[in-house]
Coordinates of C-alpha atoms in Angstrom, one line a residue:
X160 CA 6.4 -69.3 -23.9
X161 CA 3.6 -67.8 -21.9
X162 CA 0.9 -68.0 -24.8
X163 CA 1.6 -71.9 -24.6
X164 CA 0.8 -71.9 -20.6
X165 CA -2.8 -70.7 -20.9
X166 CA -6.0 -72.3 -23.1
X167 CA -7.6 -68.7 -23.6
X168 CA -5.6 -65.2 -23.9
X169 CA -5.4 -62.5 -23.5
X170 CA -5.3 -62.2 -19.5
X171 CA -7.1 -59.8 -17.2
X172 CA -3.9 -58.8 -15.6
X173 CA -2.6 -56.6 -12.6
X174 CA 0.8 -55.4 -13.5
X175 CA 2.9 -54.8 -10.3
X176 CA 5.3 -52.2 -10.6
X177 CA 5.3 -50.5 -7.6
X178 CA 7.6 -47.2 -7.4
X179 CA 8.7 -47.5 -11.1
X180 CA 6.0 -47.5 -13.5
X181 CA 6.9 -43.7 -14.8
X182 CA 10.8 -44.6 -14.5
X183 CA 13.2 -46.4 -16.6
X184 CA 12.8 -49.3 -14.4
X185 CA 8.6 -49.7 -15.6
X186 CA 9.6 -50.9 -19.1
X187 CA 8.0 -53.9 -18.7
X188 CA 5.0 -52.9 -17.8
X189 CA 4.9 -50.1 -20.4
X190 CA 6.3 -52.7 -23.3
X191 CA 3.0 -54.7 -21.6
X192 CA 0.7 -51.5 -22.0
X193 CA 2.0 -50.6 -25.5
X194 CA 2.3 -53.9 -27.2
X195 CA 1.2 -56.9 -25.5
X196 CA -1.1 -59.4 -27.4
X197 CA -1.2 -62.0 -24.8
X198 CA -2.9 -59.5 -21.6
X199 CA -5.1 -57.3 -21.3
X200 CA -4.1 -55.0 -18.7
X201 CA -6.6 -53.7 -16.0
X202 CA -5.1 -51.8 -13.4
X203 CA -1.5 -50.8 -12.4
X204 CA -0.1 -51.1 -8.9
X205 CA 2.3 -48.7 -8.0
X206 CA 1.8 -46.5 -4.7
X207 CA 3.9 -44.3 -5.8
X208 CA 2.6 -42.5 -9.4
X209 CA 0.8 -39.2 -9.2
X210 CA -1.7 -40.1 -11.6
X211 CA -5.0 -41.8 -11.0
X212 CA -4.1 -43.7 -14.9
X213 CA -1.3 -44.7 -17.2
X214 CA -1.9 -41.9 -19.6
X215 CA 0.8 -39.8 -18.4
X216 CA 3.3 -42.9 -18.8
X217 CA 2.2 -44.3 -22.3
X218 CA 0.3 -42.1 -24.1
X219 CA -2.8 -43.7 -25.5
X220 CA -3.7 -45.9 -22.7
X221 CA -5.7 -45.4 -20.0
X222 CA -5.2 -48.2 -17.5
X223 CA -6.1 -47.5 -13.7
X224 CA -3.1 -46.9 -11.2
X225 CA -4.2 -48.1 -7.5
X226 CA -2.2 -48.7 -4.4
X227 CA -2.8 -52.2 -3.9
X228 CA -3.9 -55.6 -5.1
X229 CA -7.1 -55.1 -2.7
X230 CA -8.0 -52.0 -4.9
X231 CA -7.1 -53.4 -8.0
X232 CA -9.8 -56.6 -7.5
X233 CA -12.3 -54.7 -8.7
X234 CA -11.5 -54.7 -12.0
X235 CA -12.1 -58.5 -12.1
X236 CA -8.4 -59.3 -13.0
X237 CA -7.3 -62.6 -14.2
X238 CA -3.7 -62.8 -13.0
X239 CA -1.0 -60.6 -11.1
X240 CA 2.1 -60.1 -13.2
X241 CA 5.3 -59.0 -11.0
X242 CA 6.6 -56.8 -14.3
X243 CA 9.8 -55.9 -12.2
X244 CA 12.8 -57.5 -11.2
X245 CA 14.6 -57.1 -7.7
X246 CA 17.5 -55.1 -9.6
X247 CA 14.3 -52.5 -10.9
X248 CA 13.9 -51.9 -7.3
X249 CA 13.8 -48.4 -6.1
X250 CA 12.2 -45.6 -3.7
X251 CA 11.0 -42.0 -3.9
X252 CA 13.0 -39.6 -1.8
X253 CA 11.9 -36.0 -2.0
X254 CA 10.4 -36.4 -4.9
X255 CA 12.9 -38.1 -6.8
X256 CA 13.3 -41.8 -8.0
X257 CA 16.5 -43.8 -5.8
X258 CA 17.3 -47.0 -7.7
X259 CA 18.8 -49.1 -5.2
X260 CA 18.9 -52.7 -6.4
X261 CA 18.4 -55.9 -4.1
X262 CA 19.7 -59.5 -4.7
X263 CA 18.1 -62.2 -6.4
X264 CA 15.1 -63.3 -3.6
X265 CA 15.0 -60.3 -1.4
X266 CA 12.0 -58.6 -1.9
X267 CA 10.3 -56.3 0.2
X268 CA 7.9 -57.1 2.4
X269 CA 4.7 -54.9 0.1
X270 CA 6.3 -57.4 -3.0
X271 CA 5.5 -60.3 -1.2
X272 CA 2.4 -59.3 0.7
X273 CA 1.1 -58.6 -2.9
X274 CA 2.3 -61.8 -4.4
X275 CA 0.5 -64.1 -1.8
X276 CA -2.9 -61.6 -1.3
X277 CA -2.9 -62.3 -5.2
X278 CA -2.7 -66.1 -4.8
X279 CA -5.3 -65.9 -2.2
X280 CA -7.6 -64.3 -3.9
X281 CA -7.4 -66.7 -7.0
X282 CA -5.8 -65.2 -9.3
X283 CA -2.6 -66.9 -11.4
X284 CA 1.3 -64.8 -11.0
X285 CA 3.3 -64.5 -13.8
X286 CA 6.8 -63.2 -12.4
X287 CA 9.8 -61.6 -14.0
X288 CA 12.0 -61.9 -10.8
X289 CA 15.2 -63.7 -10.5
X290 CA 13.7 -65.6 -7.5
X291 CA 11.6 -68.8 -8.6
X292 CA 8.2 -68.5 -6.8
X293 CA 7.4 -72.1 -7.9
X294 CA 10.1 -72.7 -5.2
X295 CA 8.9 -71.2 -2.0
X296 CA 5.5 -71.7 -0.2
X297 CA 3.5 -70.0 -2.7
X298 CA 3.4 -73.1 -4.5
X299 CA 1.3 -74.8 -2.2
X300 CA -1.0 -72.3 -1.7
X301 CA -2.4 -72.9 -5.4
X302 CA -5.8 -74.2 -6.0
X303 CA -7.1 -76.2 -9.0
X304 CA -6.0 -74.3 -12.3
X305 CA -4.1 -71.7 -10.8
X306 CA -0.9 -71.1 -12.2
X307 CA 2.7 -69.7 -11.1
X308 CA 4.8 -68.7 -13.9
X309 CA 8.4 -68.0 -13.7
X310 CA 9.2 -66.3 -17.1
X311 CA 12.8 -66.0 -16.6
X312 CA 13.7 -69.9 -16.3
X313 CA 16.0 -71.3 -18.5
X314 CA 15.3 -72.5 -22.1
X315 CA 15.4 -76.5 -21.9
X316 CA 17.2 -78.5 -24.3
X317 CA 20.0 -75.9 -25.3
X318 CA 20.6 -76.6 -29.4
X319 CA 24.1 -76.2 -30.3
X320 CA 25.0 -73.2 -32.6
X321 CA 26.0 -74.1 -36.4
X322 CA 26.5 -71.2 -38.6
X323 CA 25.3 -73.7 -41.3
X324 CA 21.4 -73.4 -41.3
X325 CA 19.9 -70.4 -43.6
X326 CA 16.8 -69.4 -43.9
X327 CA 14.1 -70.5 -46.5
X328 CA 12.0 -67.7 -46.2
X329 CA 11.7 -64.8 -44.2
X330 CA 14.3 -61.8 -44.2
X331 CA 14.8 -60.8 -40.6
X332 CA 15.7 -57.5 -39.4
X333 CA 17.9 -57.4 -36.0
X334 CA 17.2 -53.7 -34.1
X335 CA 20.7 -53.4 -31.8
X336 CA 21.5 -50.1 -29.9
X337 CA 24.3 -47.9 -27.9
X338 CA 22.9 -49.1 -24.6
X339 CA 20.7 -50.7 -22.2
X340 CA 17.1 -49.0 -21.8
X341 CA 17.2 -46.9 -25.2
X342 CA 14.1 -47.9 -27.3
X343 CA 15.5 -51.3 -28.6
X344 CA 12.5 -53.4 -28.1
X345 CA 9.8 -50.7 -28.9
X346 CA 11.3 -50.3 -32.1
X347 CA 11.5 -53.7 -32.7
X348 CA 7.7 -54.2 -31.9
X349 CA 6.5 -51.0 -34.2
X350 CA 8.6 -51.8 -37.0
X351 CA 6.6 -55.4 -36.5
X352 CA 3.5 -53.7 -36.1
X353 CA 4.1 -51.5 -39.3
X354 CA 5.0 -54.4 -41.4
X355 CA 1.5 -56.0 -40.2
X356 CA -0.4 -53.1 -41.2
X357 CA 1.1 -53.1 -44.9
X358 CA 0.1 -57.0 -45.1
X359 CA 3.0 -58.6 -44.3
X360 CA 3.2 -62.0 -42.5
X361 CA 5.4 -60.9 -40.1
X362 CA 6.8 -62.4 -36.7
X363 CA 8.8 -61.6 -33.9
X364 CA 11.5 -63.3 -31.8
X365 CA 11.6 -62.5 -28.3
X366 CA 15.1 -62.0 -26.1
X367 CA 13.6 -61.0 -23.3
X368 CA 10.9 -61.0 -20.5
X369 CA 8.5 -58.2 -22.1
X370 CA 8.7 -59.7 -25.1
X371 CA 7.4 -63.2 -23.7
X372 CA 4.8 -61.2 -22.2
X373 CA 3.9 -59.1 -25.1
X374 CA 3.5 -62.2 -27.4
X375 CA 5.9 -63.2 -29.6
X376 CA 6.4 -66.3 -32.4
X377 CA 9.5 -67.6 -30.8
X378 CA 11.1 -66.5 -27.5
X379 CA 13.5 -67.0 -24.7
X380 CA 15.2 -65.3 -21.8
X381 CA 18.5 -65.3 -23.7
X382 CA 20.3 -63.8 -20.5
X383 CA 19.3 -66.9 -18.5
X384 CA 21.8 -68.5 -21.1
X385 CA 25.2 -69.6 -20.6
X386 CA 27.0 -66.8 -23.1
X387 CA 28.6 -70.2 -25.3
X388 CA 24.9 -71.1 -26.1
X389 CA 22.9 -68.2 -26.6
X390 CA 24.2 -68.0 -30.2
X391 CA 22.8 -71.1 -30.8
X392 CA 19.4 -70.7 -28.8
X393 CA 18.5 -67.2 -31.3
X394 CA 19.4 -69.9 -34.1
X395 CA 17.1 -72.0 -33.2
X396 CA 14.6 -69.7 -32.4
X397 CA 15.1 -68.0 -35.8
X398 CA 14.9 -71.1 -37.7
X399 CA 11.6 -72.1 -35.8
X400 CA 10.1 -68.5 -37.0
X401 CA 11.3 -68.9 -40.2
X402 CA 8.7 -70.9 -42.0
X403 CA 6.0 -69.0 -40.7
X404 CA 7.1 -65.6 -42.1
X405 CA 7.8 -63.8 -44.5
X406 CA 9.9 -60.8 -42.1
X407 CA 11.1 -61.4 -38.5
X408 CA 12.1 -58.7 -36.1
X409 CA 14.3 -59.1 -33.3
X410 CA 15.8 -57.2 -30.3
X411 CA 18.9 -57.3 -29.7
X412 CA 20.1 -56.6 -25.6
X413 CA 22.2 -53.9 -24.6
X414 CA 25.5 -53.1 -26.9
X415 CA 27.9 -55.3 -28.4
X416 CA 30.3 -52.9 -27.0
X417 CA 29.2 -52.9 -23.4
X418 CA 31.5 -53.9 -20.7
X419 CA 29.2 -56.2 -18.9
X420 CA 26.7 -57.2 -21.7
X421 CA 28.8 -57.1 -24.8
X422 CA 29.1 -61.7 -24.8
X423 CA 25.3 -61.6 -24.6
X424 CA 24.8 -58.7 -27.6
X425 CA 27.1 -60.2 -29.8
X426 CA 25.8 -63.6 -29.4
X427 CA 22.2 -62.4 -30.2
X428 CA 23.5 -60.6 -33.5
X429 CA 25.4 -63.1 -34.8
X430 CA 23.0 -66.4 -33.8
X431 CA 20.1 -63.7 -35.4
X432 CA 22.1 -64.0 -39.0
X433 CA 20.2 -60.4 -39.8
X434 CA 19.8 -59.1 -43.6
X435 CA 19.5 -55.5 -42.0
X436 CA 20.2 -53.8 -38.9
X437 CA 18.4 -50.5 -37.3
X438 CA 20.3 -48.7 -34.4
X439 CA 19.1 -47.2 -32.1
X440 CA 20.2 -44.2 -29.6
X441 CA 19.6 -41.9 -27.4
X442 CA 22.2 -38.6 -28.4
X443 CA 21.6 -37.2 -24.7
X444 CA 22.9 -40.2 -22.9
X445 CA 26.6 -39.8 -22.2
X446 CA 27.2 -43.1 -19.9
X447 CA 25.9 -46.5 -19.5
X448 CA 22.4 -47.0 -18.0
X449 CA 23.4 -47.8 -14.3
X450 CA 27.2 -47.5 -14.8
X451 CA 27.8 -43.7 -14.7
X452 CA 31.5 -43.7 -14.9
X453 CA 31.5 -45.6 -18.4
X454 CA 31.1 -43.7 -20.7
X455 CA 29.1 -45.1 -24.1
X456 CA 31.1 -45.7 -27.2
X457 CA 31.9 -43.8 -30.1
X458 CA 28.5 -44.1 -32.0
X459 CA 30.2 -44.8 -35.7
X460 CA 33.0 -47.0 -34.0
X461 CA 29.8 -48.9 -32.7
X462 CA 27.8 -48.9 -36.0
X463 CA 31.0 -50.4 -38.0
X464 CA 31.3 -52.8 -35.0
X465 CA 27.8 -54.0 -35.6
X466 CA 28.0 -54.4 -39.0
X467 CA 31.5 -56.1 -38.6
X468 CA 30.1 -58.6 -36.4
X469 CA 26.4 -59.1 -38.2
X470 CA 27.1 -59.2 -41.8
X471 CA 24.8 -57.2 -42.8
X472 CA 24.5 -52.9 -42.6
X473 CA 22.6 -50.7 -40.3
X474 CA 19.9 -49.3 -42.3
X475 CA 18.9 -46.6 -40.2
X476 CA 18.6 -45.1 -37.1
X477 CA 15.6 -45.1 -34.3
X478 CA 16.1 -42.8 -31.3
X479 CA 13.0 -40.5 -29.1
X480 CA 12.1 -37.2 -29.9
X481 CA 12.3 -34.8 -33.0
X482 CA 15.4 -32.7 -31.6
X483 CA 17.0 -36.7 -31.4
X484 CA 16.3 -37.0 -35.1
X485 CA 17.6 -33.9 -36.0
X486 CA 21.2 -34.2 -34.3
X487 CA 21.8 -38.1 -35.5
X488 CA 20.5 -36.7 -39.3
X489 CA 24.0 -35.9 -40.0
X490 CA 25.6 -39.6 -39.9
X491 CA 23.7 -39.6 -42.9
X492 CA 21.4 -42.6 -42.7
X493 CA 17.5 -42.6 -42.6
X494 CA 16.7 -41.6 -38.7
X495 CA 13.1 -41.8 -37.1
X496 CA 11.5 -41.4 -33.7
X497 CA 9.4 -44.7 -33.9
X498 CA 6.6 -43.2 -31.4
X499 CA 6.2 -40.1 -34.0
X500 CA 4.0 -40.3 -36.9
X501 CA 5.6 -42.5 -39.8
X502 CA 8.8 -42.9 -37.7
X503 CA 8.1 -46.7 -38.0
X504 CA 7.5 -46.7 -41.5
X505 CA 10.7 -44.5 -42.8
X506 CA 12.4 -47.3 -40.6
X507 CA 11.0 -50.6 -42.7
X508 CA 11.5 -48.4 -45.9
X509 CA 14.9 -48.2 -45.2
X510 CA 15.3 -52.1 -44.1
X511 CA 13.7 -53.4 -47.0
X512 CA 15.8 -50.6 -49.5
X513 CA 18.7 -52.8 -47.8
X514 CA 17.4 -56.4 -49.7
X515 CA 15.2 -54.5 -52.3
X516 CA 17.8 -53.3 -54.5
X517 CA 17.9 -49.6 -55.9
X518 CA 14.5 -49.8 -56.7
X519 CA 13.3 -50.0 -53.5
X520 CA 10.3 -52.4 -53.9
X521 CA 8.4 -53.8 -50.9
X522 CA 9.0 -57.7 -51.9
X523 CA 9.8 -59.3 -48.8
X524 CA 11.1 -62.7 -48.4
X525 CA 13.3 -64.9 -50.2
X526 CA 16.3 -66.9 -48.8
X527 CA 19.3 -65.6 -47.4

């Protein structure tokens, strides 16, 4: 994991997400903005945004946004962290944002122009593309203590998956959704941050790039995972957590009922072993992120599919925005924007209800 790579955190870091930081496609650097534990960010690149900060992106924050790794030297960084992938790739036309995907290694020329000024000028690259930059010439470009991190490699040592192991003392809540690019993982991350605020040892198991990035107990790119493992990989991750904690959160990816991602959502749920589950959706979206002419399940088809294949029941129900809350009210479970006031809270409330009993008391931990 990234916190293991470096003797002091958090990092001075430039996040490069040039052309997407306001769009779908800048989750990673927003998760990094909103969450992380393990940078500190200084400066955005993207020549694209309108707005001299990050304000207008993630409310709260107030990072610079400059045009260039030149610009953003200034701010003394520490490293440059590529927070896109090739596939986040995309250009402004008229205004507008054009996602228009490349293949694994074909960057454009700015990318790599801003990878190697970076390494020239000292500082250490922490990179979320597909491409392995440890590979190519930028390897021997480093000097003495400068580091190249490739945070989507592979987990080493794949465990096999046994169904057999419990754990011996944290409760773990699993947050699955409808889609890709709904609110999975900043849900996961403020429940988390909720449960730390009431006094509760709690941990999180990352899935995913920004969750590596934001700091997390345990963590692995599970997509880098053949499907057979990954199952077993959130097992072992989860059992690792376990003795730490008394509650773990983790993100699931995608939907168990996507076309292309369904092996990989499934496998996450069921190697998780969750005591409760919280949904989350966006009511407005109609097709899959990317894949416009699929259109998303049935919501409560999904639900019972999730609890089908879990073991354990949705609890409630995280989606953006009040108008959001009030539409997905009448499914009749606990619903909650988790960026709006207590959303967070009404969210843990309802997880623990699930192990709690009808009392409802915040006692968490125990076996499973």
């Amino acid at each position: 994991m990234l916190v293991s790579e470096f003797p002091k955190l958090p990092l001075r870091a430039v996040l490069f997400a040039d052309g997407a930081f306001s769009h779908p496609e800048g989750k990673t650097a927003q998760g990094v903005l909103r969450h992380s534990t393990a940078l500190r960010p200084v400066a955005i690149v993207d020549r694209s945004h309108p707005s001299p900060t990050s304000a207008s992106v993630v409310p709260g924050t107030d990072v610079p946004v400059v045009g260039s790794i030149e610009e953003a030297m200034r701010f003394d960084p520490e490293a440059l962290v590529v927070a896109l992938t090739e596939s986040d790739f995309g250009e402004s036309v008229d205004g507008k944002f054009l996602h228009t995907p490349r293949d694994p290694g074909d960057l454009p020329v700015f990318w790599w122009d801003t990878i190697r000024t970076a390494v020239r000028h000292g500082l250490h690259v922490i990179s979320c593309l597909h491409a392995r930059l440890l590979e190519t010439e930028l390897a021997g470009m480093l000097a003495e203590g400068q580091r190249i991190i490739d945070i989507r490699r592979p987990y080493e040592n794949l465990p096999k998956y046994s169904g057999r192991l419990t754990r011996t003392r944290a409760k773990l809540i699993h947050v699955a959704g409808s889609d890709c690019v709904v609110g999975k993982r900043t849900a996961a991350l403020q429940i988390h941050r909720e449960a730390l605020s009431r006094g509760i040892d709690s941990g999180y198991v990352g899935t995913g790039q920004t969750c590596l990035l934001a700091g997390c107990t345990e963590g692995a790119i599970i997509d880098r995972t053949p499907v057979f493992q990954a199952a077993g990989l959130v097992e072992h991750l989860v059992q690792r957590a376990d003795p730490r904690h008394d509650l773990l959160a983790i993100k699931g990816q995608a939907s168990v009922m996507h076309p292309a991602f369904g092996g990989l959502a499934t496998a996450i749920l069921q190697g998780s072993q969750p005591d409760a589950v919280i949904f989350v959706h966006d009511p407005d979206r109609g097709a899959r992120y990317h894949w416009d002419h699929l259109p998303l399940a049935d919501l409560e088809t999904e639900i019972r599919m999730v609890e089908q294949l879990g073991g354990a029941p949705v609890a409630a129900i995280a989606t953006r925005g009040r108008a959001g809350v009030r539409r997905l009210s009448a499914l009749g479970l606990p619903v909650a924007d988790v960026l709006d006031g207590d959303g967070a809270a009404v969210l843990l409330d309802a997880a623990e209800a699930v192990w709690s009993g009808p009392r409802g008391a915040r006692a968490v931990g125990g076996t499973r």
